[in-house]
Coordinates of C-alpha atoms in Angstrom, one line a residue:
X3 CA 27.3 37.2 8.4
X4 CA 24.8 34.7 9.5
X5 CA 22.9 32.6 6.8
X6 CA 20.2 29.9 6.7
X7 CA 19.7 28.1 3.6
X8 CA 21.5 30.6 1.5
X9 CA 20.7 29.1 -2.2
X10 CA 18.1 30.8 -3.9
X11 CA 17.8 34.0 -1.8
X12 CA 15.9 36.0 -4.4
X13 CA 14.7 36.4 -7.7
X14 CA 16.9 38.1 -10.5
X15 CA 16.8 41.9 -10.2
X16 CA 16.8 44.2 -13.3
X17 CA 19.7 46.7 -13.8
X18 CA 17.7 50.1 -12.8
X19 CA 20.5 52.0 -14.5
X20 CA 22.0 52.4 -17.8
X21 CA 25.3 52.9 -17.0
X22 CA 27.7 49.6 -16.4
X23 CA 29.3 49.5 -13.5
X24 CA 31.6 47.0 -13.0
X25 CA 31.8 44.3 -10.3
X26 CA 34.9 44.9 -8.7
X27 CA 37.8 47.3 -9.1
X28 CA 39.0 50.9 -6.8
X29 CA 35.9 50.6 -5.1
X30 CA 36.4 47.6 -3.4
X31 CA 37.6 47.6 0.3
X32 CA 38.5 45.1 2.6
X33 CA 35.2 43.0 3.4
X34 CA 33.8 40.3 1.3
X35 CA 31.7 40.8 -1.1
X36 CA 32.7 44.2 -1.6
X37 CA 31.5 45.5 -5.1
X38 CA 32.9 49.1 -6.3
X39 CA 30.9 52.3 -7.5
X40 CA 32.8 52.4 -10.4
X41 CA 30.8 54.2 -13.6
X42 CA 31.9 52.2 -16.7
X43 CA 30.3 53.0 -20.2
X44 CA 32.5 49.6 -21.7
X45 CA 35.5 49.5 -22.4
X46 CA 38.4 51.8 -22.6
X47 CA 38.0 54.0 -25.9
X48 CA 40.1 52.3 -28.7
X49 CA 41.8 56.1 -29.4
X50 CA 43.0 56.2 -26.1
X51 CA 44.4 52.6 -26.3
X52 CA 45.8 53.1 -29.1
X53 CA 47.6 56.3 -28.2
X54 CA 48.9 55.1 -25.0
X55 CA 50.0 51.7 -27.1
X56 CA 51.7 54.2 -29.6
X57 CA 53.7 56.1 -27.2
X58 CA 54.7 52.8 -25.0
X59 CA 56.5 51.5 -28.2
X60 CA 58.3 54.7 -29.2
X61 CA 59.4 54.8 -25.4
X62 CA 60.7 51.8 -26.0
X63 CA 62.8 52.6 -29.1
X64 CA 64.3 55.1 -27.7
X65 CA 65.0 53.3 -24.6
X66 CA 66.5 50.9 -26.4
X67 CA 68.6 53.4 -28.4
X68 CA 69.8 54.9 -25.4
X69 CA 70.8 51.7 -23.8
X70 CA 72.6 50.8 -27.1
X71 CA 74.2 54.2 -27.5
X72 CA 75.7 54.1 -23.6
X73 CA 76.7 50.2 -23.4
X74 CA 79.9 50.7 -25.3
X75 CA 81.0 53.3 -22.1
X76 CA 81.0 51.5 -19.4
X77 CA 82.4 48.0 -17.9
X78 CA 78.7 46.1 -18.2
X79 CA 77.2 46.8 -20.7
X80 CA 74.2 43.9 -20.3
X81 CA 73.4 45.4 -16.6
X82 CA 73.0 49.3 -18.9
X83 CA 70.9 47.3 -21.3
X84 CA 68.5 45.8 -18.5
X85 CA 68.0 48.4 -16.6
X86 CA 67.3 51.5 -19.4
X87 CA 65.3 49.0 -21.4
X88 CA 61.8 49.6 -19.1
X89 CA 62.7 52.8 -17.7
X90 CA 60.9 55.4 -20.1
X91 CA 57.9 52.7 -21.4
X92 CA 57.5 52.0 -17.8
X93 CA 57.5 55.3 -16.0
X94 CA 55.0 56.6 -19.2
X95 CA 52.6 53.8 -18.0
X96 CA 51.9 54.4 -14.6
X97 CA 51.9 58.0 -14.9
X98 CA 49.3 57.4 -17.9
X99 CA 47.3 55.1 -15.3
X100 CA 47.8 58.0 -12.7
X101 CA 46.4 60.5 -14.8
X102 CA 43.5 58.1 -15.8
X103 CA 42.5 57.7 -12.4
X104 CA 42.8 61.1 -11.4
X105 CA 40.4 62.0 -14.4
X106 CA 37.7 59.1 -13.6
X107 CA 37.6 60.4 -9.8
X108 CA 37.5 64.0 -11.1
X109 CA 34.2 63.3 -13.9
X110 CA 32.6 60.7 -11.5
X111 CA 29.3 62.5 -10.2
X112 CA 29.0 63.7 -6.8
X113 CA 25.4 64.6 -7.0
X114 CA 24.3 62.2 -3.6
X115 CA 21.3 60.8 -5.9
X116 CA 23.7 60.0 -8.8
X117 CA 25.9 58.0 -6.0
X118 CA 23.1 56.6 -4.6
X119 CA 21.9 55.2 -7.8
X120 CA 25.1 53.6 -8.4
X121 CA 25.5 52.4 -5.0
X122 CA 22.0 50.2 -5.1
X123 CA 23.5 48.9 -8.5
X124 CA 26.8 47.9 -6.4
X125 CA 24.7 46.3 -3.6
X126 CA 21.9 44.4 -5.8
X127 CA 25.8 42.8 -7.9
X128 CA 27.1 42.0 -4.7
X129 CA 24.1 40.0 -3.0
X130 CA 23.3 38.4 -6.2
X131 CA 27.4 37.0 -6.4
X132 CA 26.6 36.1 -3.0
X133 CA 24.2 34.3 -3.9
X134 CA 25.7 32.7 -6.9
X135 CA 28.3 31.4 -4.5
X136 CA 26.3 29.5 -1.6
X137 CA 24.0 28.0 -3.8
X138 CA 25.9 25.3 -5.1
X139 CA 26.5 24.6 -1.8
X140 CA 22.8 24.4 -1.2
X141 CA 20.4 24.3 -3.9
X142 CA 17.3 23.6 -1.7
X143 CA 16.3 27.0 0.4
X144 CA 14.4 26.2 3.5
X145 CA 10.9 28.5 3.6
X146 CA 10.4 30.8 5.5
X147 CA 6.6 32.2 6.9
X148 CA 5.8 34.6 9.9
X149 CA 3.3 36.2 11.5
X150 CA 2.5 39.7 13.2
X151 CA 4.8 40.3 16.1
X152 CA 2.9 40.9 19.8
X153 CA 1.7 44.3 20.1
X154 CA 4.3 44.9 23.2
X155 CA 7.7 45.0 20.8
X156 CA 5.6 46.7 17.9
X157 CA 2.6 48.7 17.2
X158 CA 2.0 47.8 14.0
X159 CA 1.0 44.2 13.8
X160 CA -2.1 43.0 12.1
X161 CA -2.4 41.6 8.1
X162 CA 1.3 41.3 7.9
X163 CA 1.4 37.5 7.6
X164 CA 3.3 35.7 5.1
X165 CA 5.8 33.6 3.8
X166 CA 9.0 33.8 1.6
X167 CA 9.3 36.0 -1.7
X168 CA 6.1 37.9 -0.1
X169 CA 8.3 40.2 2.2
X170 CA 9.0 42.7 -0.6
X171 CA 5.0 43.4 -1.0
X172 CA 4.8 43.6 2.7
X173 CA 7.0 45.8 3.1
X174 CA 5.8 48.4 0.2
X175 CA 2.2 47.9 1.2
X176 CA 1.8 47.1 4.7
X177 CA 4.4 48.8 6.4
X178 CA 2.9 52.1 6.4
X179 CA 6.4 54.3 7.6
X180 CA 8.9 51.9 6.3
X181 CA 9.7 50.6 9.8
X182 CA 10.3 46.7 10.4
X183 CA 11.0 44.7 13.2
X184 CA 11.9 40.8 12.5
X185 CA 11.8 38.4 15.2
X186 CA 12.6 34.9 15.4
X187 CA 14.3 32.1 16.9
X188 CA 18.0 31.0 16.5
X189 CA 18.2 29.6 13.3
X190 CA 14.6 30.8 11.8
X191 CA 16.0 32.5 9.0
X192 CA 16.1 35.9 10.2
X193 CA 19.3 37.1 7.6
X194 CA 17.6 35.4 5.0
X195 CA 14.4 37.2 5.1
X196 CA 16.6 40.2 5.2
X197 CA 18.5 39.8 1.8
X198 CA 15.7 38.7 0.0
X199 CA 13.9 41.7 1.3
X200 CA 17.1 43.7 0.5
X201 CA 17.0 42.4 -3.1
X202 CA 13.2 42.7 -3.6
X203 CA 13.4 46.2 -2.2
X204 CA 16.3 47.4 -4.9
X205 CA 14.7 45.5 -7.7
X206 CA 11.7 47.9 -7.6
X207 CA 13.9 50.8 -6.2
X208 CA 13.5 53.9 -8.7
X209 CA 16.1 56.9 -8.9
X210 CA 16.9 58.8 -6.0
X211 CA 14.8 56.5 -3.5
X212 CA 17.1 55.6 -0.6
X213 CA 19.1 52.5 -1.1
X214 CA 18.7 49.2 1.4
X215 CA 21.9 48.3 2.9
X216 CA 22.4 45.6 5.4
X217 CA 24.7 46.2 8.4
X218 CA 25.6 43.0 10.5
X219 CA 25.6 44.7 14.2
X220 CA 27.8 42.1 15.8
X221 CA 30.6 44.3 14.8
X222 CA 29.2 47.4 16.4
X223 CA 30.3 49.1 19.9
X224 CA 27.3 51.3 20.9
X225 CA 29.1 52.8 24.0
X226 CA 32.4 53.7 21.3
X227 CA 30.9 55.3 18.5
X228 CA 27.3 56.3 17.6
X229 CA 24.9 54.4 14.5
X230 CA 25.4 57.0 12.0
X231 CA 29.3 57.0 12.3
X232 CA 29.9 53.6 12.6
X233 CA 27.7 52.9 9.4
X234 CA 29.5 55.4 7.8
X235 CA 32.8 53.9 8.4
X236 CA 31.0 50.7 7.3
X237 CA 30.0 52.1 4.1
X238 CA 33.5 53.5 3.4
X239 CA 35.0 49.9 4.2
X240 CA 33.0 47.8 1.5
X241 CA 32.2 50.4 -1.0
X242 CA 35.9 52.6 -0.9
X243 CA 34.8 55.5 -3.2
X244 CA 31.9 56.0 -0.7
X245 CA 35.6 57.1 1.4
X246 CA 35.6 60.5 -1.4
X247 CA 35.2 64.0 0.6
X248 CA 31.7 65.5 -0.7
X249 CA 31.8 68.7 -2.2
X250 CA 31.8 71.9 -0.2
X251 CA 28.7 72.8 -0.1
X252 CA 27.5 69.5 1.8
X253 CA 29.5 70.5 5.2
X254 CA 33.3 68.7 4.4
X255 CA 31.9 65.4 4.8
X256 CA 32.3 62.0 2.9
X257 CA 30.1 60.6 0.2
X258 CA 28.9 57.9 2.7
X259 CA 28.4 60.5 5.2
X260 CA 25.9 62.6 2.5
X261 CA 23.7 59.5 2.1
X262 CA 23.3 58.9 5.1
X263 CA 22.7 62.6 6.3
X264 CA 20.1 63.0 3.3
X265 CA 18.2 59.5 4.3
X266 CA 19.3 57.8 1.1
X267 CA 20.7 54.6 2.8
X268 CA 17.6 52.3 4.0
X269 CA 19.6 50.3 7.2
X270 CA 19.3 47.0 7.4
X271 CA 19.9 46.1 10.9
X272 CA 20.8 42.0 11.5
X273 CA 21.8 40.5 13.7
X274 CA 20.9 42.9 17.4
X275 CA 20.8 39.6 19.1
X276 CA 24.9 39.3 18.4
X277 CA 25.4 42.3 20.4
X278 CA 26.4 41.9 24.5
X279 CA 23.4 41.6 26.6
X280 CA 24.8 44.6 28.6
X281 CA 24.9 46.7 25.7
X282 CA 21.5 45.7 24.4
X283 CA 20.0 49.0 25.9
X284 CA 22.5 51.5 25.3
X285 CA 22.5 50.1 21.2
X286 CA 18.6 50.2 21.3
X287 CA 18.9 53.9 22.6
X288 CA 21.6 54.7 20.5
X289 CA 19.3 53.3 17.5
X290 CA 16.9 55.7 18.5
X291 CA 18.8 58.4 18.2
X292 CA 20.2 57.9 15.0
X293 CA 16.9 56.6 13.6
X294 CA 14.0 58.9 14.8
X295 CA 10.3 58.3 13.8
X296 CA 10.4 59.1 10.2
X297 CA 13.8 57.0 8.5
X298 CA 13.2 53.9 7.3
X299 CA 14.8 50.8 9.2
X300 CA 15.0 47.3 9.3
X301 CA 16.0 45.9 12.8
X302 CA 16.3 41.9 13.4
X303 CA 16.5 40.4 16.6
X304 CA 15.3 36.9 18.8
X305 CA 12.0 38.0 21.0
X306 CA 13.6 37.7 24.6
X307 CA 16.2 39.7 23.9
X308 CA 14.7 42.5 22.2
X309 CA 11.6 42.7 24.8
X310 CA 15.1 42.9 27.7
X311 CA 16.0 45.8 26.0
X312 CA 12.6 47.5 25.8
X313 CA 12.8 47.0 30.0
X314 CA 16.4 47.4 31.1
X315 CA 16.7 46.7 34.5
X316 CA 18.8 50.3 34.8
X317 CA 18.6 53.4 32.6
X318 CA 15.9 55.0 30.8
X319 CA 14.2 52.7 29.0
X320 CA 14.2 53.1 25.1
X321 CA 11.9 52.4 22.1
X322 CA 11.6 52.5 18.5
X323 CA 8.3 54.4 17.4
X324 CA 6.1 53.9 14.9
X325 CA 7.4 50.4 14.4
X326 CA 5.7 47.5 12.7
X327 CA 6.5 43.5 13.7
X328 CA 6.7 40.6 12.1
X329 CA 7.7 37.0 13.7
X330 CA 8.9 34.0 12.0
X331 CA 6.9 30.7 11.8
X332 CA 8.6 27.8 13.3
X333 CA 8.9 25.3 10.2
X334 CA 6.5 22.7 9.5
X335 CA 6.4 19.5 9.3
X336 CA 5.7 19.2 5.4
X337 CA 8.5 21.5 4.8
X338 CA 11.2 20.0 7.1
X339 CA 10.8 16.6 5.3
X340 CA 10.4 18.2 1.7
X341 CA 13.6 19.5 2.3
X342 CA 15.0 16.0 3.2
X343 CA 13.3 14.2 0.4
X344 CA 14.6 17.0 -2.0
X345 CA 18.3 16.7 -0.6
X346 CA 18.6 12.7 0.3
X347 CA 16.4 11.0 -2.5
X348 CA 16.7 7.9 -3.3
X349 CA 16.4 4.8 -0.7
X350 CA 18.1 7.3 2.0
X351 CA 14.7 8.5 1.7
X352 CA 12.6 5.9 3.0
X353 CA 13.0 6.9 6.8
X354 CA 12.3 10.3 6.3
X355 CA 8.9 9.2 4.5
X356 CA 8.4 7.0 7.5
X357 CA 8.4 10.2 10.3
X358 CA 6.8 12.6 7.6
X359 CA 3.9 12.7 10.1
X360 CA 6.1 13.1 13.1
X361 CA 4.7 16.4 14.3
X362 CA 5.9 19.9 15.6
X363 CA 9.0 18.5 17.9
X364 CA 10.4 16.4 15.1
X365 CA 9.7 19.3 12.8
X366 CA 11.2 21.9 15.2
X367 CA 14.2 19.8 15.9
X368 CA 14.9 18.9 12.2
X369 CA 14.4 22.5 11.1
X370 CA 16.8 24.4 13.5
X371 CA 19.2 21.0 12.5
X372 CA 19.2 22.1 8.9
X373 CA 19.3 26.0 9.4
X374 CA 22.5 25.3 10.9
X375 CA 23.5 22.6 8.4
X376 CA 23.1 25.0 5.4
X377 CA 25.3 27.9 7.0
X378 CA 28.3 25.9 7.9
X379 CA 27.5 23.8 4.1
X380 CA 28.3 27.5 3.1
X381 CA 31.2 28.4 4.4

């Protein structure tokens, strides 16, 4: 996961749901960040507690009894005592825990909107504790601005200038079929356009509307597996209940796999320019595929290399219809030393107010400089 200035990525996003669901628990898997689908309504109920509580001490009594009551028989009687002590109390526990879970994964609603409602929940908790985490490490965000993509890469190009927390609006209003191409240099701040699009787009997400999720491509083999499946598998990997076979009547598939078939998973694409340059084609084709002229999409890549996969040099060539472009803004000037002034202070100042005025190279060199500076500040 690539980031570039990560403090401050959005602003906080209501809860569009009145069920809890908790941070973390089964549904995590093994990537970071994972957050589970979990439906909590607060804690356990106290009768339930109290019963299980209950029982785990009479189990106890009596294990103790029977520990006391067979000691006398045999040649060690502290090794009896030790080892009948926990065997009721503790055999009633986990089979009470195993029950409990069977009956949460029973009642939990399978209904793909439901899970889609609780998956945007999981996603908006996870980018926000992603969030949380980098921005100590970086409390000063670089902007970010862009500009309408050429008319070659996308067909939709003109009024879709902007800059930062405006990408949500854009997006809603501008982008007439919920199609967007990103484009930008190493180091422009591709990703973090993304999440803070991500997060603007589930902030003002409503029930049943499909749910943004970003995919980092780098991890994808277009000539292995197709878009759909691999997404699936990705969906199953960070969100593990996602992993749950659907009910019958949706065709023995998963509950990742009904999302996705029913278009309620927005993709985020990031990070195409990670891919081989031999396989930019075939995953541009296989993209299509997946992704036809009416499903949303987000797709990020660097100019050069998306335009090389519009014109392979063998193949058919492929394209993504109904498309529209944006392309980031190298940064300025002003905002490159900002950003210095903001993060030095003080008398380390003083040289950066000396080359404030020391044009598009110095800004251009500084900027990528810091882009850089802030991911590995990160990690």
């Amino acid at each position: 996961m690539r980031w570039s200035g990560p403090g401050s990525i959005g602003p906080g996003v209501r809860d569009p749901s009145p069920t809890r669901v908790a941070p973390a628990g089964i549904g995590s898997g093994r990537g970071s960040g994972c957050a589970t689908l979990r439906r909590v309504s607060g804690v356990a109920p106290r009768s339930r507690v109290r019963r299980v509580g209950i029982v785990y001490l009479a189990l106890c009594g009596v294990g103790t009894l029977g520990a006391l009551l067979v000691a006398p028989r045999v040649e060690d009687p502290a090794a009896v005592v030790a080892a009948l002590l926990p065997t009721l109390a503790g055999a009633y526990l986990a089979w009470s825990a195993y029950r409990a879970d069977r009956a949460e994964a029973a009642s939990a609603p399978t209904d793909p909107g439901a899970v889609a409602d609780r998956l945007s929940v999981a996603v908006r908790r996870q980018w926000e504790a992603e969030a949380r985490a980098r921005r100590p490490a970086d409390p000063y965000p670089l902007p970010v601005s862009w500009r309408g993509a050429e008319a070659g890469p996308a067909e939709v190009t003109q009024g879709l200038a902007g800059r930062d927390g405006q990408i949500g609006a854009l997006f809603a209003g501008r982008v007439p079929d919920r199609r967007l191409l990103v484009l930008g240099a190493p180091g422009s701040g591709k990703t973090l356009l993304l999440v803070r699009l991500l997060l603007s787009l589930v902030e003002d997400r409503t029930a049943g509307e499909p749910v943004p999720v970003l995919f980092p491509l780098a991890s994808w083999d277009p000539t292995a597996v197709d878009l759909r499946g691999w997404m699936e598998r990705k969906l199953v990997q960070d969100h593990a209940e996602l992993g749950a076979p659907a009910p019958g009547e949706y065709g023995g598939t998963t509950l990742a796999g009904i999302l996705l078939d029913r278009r309620l998973v927005l993709p985020v694409l990031d990070g195409f320019d990670e891919l081989p340059a031999v396989l930019s084609a075939s995953a541009l084709h296989r993209i299509g595929e997946a992704m036809p002229y009416g499903c949303g999409l987000v797709l990020s890549n660097r100019p050069a290399e998306y335009r090389a996969a519009l014109r392979p040099t063998t193949g058919v060539p492929a394209r993504l219809t109904g498309m529209a472009g944006i392309e980031l803004e190298p940064l300025d000037a002003s905002d490159v030393a900002d950003y210095l002034l903001r993060d030095a202070g003080g008398t380390r100042a003083g040289p950066v107010r000396r080359r404030r005025g020391g044009g598009s190279r110095w800004s251009r060199c500084w900027g990528r400089t810091l882009r850089w500076h802030g991911r590995s500040r990160a990690r």
